[in-house]
Short mmCIF file of C-alpha atoms and ligand atoms in Angstrom, two decimals:
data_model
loop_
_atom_site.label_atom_id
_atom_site.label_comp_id
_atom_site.label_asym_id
_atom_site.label_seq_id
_atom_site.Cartn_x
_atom_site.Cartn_y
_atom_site.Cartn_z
CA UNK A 53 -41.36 -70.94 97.24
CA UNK A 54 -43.10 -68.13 99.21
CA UNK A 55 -42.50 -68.95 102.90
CA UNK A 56 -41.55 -66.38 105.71
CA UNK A 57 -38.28 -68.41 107.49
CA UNK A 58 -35.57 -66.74 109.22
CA UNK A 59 -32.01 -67.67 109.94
CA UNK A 60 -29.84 -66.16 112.78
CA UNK A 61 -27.24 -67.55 115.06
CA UNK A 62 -24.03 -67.34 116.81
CA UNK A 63 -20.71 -68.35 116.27
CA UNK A 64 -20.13 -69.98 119.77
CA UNK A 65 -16.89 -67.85 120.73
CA UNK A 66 -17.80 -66.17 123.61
CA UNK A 67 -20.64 -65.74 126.12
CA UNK A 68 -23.07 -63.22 124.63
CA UNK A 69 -22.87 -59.69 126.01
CA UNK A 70 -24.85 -56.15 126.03
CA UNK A 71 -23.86 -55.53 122.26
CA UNK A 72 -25.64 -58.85 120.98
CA UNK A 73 -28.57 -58.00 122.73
CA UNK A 74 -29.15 -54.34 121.52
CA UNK A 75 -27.58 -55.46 118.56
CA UNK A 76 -29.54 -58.77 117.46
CA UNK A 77 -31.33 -60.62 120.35
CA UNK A 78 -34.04 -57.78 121.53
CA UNK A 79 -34.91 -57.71 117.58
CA UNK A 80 -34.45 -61.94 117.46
CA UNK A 81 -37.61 -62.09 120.50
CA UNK A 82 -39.73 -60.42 118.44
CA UNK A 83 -39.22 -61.39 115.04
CA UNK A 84 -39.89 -65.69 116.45
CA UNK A 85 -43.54 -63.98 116.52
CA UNK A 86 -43.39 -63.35 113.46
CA UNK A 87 -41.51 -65.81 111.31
CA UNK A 88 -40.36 -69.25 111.18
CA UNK A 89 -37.26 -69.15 113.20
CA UNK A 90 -34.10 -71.17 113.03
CA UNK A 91 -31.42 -69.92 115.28
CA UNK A 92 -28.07 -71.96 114.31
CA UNK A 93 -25.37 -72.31 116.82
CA UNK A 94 -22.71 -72.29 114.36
CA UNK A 95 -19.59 -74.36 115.90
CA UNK A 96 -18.21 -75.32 112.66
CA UNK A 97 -17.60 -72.14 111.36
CA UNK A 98 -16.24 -71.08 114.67
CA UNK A 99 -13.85 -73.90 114.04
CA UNK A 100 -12.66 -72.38 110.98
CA UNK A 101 -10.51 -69.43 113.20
CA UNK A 102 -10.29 -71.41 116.62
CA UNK A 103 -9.45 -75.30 114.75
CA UNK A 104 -6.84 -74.81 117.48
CA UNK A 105 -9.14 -74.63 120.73
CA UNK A 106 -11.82 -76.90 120.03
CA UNK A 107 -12.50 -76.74 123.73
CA UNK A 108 -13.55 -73.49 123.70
CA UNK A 109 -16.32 -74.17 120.75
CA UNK A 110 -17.41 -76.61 122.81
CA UNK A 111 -17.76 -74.77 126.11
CA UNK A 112 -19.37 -72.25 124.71
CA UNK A 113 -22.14 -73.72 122.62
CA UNK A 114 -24.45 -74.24 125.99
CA UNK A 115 -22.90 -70.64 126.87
CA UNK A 116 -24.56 -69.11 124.01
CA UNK A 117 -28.00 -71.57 124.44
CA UNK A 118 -28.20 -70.42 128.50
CA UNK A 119 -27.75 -66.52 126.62
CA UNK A 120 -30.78 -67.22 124.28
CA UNK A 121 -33.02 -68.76 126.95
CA UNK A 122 -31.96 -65.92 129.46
CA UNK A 123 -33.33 -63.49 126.84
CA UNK A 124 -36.38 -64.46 125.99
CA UNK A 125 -35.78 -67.14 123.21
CA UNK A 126 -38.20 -69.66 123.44
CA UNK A 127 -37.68 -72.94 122.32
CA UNK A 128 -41.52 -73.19 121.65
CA UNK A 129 -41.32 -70.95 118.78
CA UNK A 130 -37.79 -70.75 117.64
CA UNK A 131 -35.80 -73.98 116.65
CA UNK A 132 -31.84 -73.67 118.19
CA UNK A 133 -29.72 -76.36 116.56
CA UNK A 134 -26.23 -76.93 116.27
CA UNK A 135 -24.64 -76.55 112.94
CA UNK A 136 -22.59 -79.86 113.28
CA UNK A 137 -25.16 -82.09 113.23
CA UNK A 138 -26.54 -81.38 110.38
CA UNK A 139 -24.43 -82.97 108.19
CA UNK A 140 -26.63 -82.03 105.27
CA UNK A 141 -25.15 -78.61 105.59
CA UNK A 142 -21.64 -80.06 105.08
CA UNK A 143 -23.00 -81.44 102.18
CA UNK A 144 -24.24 -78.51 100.52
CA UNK A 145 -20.77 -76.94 101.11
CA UNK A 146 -19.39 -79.60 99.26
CA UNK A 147 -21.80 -79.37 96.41
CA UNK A 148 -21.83 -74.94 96.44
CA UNK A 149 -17.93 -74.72 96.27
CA UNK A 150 -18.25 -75.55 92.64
CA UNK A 151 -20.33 -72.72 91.96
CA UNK A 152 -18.32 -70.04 93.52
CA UNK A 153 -14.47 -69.20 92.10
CA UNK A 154 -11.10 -68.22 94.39
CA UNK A 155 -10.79 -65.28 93.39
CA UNK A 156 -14.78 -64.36 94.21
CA UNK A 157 -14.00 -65.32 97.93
CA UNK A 158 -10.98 -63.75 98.17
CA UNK A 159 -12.67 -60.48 96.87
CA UNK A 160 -15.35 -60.70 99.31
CA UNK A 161 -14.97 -57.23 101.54
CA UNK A 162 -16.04 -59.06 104.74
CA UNK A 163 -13.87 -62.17 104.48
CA UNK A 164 -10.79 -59.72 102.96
CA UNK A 165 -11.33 -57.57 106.69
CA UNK A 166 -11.52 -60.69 108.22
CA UNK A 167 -8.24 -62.17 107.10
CA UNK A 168 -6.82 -58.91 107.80
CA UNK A 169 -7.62 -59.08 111.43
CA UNK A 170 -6.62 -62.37 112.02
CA UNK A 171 -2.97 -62.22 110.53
CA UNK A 172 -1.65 -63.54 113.99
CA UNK A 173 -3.42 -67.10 113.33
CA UNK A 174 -3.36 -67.67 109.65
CA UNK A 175 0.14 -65.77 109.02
CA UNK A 176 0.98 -65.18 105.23
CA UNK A 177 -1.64 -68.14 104.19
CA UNK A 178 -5.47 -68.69 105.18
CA UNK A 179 -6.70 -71.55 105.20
CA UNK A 180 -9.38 -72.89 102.73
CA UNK A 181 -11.86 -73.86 105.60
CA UNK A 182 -11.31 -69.96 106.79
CA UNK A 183 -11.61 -68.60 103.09
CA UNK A 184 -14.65 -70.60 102.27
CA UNK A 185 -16.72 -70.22 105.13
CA UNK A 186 -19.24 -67.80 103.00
CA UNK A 187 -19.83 -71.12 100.88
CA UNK A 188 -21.03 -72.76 104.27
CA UNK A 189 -23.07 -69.89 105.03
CA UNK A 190 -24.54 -70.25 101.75
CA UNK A 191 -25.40 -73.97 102.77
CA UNK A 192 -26.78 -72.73 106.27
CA UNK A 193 -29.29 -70.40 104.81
CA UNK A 194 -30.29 -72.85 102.20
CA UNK A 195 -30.76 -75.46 104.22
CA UNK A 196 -33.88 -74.21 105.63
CA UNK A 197 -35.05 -71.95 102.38
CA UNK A 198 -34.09 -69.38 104.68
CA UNK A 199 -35.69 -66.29 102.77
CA UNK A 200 -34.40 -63.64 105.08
CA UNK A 201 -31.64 -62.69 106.61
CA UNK A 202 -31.21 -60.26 109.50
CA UNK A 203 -27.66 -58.88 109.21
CA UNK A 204 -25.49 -55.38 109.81
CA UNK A 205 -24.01 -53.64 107.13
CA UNK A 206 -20.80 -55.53 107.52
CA UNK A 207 -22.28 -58.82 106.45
CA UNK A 208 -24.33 -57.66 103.09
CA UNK A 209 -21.54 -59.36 101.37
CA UNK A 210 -21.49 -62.60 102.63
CA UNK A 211 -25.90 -62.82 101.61
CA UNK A 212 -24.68 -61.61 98.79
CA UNK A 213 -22.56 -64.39 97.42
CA UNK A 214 -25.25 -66.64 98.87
CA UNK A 215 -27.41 -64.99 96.34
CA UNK A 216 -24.85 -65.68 93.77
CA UNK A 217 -24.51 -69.20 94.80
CA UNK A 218 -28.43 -69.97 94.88
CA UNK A 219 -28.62 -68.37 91.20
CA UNK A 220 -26.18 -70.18 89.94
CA UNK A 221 -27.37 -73.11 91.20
CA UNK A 222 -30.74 -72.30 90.10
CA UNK A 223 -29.69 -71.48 86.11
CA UNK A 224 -27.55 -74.94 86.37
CA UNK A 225 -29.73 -77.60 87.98
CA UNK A 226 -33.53 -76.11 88.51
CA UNK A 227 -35.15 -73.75 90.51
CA UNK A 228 -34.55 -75.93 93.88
CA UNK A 229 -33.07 -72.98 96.45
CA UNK A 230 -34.78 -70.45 97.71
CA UNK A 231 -32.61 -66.74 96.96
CA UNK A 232 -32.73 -64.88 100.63
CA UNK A 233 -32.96 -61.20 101.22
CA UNK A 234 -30.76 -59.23 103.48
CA UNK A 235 -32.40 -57.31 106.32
CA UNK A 236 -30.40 -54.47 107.61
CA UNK A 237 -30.88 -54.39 111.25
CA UNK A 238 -31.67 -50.93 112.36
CA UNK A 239 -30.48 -51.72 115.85
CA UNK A 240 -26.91 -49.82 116.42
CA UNK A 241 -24.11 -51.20 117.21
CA UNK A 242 -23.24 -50.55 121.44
CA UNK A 243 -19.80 -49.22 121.81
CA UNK A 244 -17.35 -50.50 124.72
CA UNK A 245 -17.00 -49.52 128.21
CA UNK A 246 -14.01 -47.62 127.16
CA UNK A 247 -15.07 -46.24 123.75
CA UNK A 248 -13.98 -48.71 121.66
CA UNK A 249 -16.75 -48.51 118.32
CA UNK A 250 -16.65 -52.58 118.89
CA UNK A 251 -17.44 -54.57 122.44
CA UNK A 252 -16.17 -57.48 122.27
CA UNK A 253 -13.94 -60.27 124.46
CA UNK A 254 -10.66 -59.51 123.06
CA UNK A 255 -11.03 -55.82 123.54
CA UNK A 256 -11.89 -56.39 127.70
CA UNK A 257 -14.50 -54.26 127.20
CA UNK A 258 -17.84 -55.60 127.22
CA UNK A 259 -20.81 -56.45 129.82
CA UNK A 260 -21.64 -60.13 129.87
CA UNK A 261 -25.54 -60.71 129.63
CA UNK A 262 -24.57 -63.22 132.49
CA UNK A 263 -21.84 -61.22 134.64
CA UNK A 264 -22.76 -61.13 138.19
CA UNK A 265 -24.09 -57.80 140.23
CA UNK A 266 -20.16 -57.47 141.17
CA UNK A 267 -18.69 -57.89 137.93
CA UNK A 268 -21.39 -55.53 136.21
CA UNK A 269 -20.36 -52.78 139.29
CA UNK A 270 -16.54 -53.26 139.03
CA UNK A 271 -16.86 -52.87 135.16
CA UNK A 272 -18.97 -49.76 135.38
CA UNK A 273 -16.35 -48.08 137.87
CA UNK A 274 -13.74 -48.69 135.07
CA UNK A 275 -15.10 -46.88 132.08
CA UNK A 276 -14.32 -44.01 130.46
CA UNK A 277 -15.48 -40.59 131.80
CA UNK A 278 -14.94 -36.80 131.03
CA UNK A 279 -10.94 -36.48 131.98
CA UNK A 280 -11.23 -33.18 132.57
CA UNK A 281 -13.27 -33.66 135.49
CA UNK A 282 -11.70 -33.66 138.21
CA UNK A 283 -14.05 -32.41 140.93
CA UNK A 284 -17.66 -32.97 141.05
CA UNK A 285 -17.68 -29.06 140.69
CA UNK A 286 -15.86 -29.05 137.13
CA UNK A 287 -17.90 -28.27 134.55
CA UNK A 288 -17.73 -32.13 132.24
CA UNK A 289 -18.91 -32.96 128.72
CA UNK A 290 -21.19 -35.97 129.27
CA UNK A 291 -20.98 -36.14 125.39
CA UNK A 292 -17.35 -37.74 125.75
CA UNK A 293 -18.61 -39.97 128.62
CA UNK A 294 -18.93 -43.55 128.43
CA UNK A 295 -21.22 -43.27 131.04
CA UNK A 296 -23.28 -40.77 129.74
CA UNK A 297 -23.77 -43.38 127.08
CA UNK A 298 -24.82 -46.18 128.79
CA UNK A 299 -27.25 -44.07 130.92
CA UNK A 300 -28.88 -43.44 127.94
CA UNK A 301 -29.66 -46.87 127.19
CA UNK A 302 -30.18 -48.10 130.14
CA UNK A 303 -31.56 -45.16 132.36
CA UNK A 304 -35.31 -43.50 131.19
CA UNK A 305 -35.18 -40.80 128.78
CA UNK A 306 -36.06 -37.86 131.55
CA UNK A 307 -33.36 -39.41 133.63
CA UNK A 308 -30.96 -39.35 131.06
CA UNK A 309 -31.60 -35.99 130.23
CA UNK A 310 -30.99 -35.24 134.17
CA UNK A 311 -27.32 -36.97 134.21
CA UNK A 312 -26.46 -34.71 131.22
CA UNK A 313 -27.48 -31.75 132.93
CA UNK A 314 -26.41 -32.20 135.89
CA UNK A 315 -22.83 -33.19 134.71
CA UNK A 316 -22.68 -30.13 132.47
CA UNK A 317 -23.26 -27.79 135.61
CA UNK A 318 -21.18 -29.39 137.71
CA UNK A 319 -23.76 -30.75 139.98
CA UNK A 320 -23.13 -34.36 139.51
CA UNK A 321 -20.11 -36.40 140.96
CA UNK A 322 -18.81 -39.50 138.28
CA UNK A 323 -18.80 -41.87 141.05
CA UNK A 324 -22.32 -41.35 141.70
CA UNK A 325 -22.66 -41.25 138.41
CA UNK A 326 -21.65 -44.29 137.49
CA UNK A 327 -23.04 -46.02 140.55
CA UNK A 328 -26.28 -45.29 139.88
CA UNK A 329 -25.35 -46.75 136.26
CA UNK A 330 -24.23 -49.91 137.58
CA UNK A 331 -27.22 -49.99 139.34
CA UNK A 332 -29.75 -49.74 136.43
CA UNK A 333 -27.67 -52.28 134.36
CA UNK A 334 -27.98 -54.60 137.37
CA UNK A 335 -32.02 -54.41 137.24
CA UNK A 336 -31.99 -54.22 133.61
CA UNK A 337 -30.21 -57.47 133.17
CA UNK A 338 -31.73 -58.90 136.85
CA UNK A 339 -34.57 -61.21 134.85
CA UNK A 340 -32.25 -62.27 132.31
CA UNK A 341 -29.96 -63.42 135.38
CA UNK A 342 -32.91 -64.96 136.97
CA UNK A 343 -34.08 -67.26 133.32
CA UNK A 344 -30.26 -68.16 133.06
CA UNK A 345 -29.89 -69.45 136.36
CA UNK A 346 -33.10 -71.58 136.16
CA UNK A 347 -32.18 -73.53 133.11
CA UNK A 348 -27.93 -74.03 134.73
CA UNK A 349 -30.05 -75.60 137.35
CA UNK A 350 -31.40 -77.90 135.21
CA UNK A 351 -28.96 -78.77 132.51
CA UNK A 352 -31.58 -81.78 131.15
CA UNK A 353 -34.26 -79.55 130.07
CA UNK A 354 -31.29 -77.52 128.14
CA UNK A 355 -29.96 -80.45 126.87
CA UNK A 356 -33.77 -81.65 125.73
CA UNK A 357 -34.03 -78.03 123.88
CA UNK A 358 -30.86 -78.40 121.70
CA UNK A 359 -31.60 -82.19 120.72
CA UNK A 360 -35.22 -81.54 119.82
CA UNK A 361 -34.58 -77.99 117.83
CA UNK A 362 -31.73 -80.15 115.77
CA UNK A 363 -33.74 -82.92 115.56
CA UNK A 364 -36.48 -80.58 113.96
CA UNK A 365 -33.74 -78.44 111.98
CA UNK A 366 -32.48 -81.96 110.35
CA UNK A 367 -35.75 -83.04 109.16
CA UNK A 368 -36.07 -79.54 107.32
CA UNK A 369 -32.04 -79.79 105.66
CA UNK A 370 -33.14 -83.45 104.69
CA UNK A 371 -35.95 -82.42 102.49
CA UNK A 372 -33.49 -79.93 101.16
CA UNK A 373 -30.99 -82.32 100.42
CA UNK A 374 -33.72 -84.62 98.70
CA UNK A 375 -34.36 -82.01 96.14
CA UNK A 376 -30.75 -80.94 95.78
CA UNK A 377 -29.76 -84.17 94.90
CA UNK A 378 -32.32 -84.90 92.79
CA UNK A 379 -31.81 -81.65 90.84
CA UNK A 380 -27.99 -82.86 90.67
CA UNK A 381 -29.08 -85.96 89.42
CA UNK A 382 -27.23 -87.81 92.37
CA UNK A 383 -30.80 -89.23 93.32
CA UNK A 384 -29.33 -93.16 92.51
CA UNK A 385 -31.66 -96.28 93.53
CA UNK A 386 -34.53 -93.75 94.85
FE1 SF4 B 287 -19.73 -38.94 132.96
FE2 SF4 B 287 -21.49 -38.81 134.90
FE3 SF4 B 287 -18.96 -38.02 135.30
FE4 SF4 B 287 -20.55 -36.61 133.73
S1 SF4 B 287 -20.84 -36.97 135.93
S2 SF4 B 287 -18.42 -37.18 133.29
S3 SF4 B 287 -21.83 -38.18 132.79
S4 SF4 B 287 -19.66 -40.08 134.87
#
């Protein structure tokens, strides 16, 4: 059961900005040198929160593919698929939610934050789709004897009652699933343009991986600077600066160094500033622009990437579901 595959994906939401690619892309190019990659673009489970705007799922699954091309994903060495059509991992979800209680789920930190923030759409009552979504987690990373798991803190829980499941599945029916290990991304997590720990959609604050030269420009002139500073004379804290921030990871070290210095003595007006910000996110993200734009001019060869990486993801979750039933004992006329 040794085997070196990964699992990562998306819930297809949003387009992907800044935050996902210091936070999990950058790290996602390398590691499909490394390991057997499956990258899962997981519209069911964003149906479990938006069941209401299926649209949106939709829309936003070849958002999230043209993100992972722009980047440097490459089909050649990383499968994408799309979780619904695997309908062996449906399966499994059906077969796991024996092995895992109510109560276990509802304890689950992540899932208990999660209902927290979403009050507004599943009022006094969540819905068992919403509440069970760890169990079809569970299923995704089996599927593809996933063995680890690239995650932030915030999601140790969820591999963790995948570990549960896959034991207890294990100890009841034979050693069939593979158990996967959590691996704590050491990328940080990129605040928002106006401070905000989290960038995100909701919170307005974010820088689209896709956003054109004037969008990038008009959001950098927005964000959050020293409010003491008045006049490029006044003396500013570049440590309360949002744009301080983002110089730092997107300007050279020296560079950024320079801003801070400058800003501290007064020498440095935030216009300028955050011009010459904009500017350096613009040729940062310029390639990335360039990749997406050749592959929304020819929607085929996208469309020829997500059917063969399901294709190939299928054939993987189909020997999985082989075993699993067989294991179960639900194996009839084989
Ligand atoms: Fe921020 Fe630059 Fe203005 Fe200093 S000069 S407060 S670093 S925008």
């Amino acid at each position: 059961m040794e085997n070196k595959i990964i699992l990562t994906g998306d819930r297809p939401t949003g387009r992907l900005h800044i935050g996902h690619f210091f936070g999990s892309l950058a790290n996602r190019v390398k590691l499909q040198d490394e390991y057997e990659t499956y990258i899962e673009i997981a519209d069911v489970q964003a149906l479990t929160d938006n069941f209401n705007n299926p649209d949106k799922v939709r829309k936003n699954v070849r958002e999230i593919v043209l993100d992972y091309l722009s980047v440097g994903i490459d089909p050649n060495k990383a499968t994408i698929f799309i979780q619904s059509m695997i309908p062996e991992i449906a399966e499994l979800t059906v077969f796991y939610s024996n092995l895992v209680t109510i109560a276990r789920l509802e304890r689950n930190p992540t899932v208990k934050t999660e209902i927290a923030q979403k009050k507004e759409l599943f009022g006094e009552s969540v819905t068992y789709g919403f509440l069970g979504y760890p169990v079809s987690q569970a299923a995704d990373i089996t599927a593809f004897h996933a063995s680890i798991i690239p995650v932030g803190e915030d999601q140790l829980p969820l591999i963790e009652q995948c570990r549960e499941i896959v034991r207890k599945f294990n100890s009841i029916y034979g050693e069939v699933l593979v158990e996967p290990e959590a691996v704590l991304s050491k990328s940080k997590r990129i605040k928002g343009l106006d401070g905000n720990e989290k960038m995100g959609k909701s919170l307005g604050n974010a820088i689209y991986l896709s956003d054109s030269e004037e969008e990038i420009t008009k959001k950098v002139m927005s964000a959050v600077t020293d409010p003491n500073r008045i006049k490029k004379t006044d003396l500013g804290n570049p440590d309360i600066c949002m744009v301080a921030y983002y110089h730092n990871l997107f300007t050279g070290k020296e560079e950024y160094e320079k801003v801070c210095e400058e800003c501290r003595k007064g020498e440095r007006g935030c216009v300028a500033c955050k011009k010459e910000l904009a500017n350096n996110i613009i040729e940062f993200l310029r390639p990335m622009r360039e990749k997406r734009a050749y592959y929304e001019a020819r929607p085929e060869e996208v469309d020829k990437i997500i059917i063969q990486g399901t294709e190939k993801a299928r054939s993987k979750a189909k020997q999985t579901m082989e075993d699993v039933k067989k294991a179960m004992k639900l194996d009839y006329f084989n």
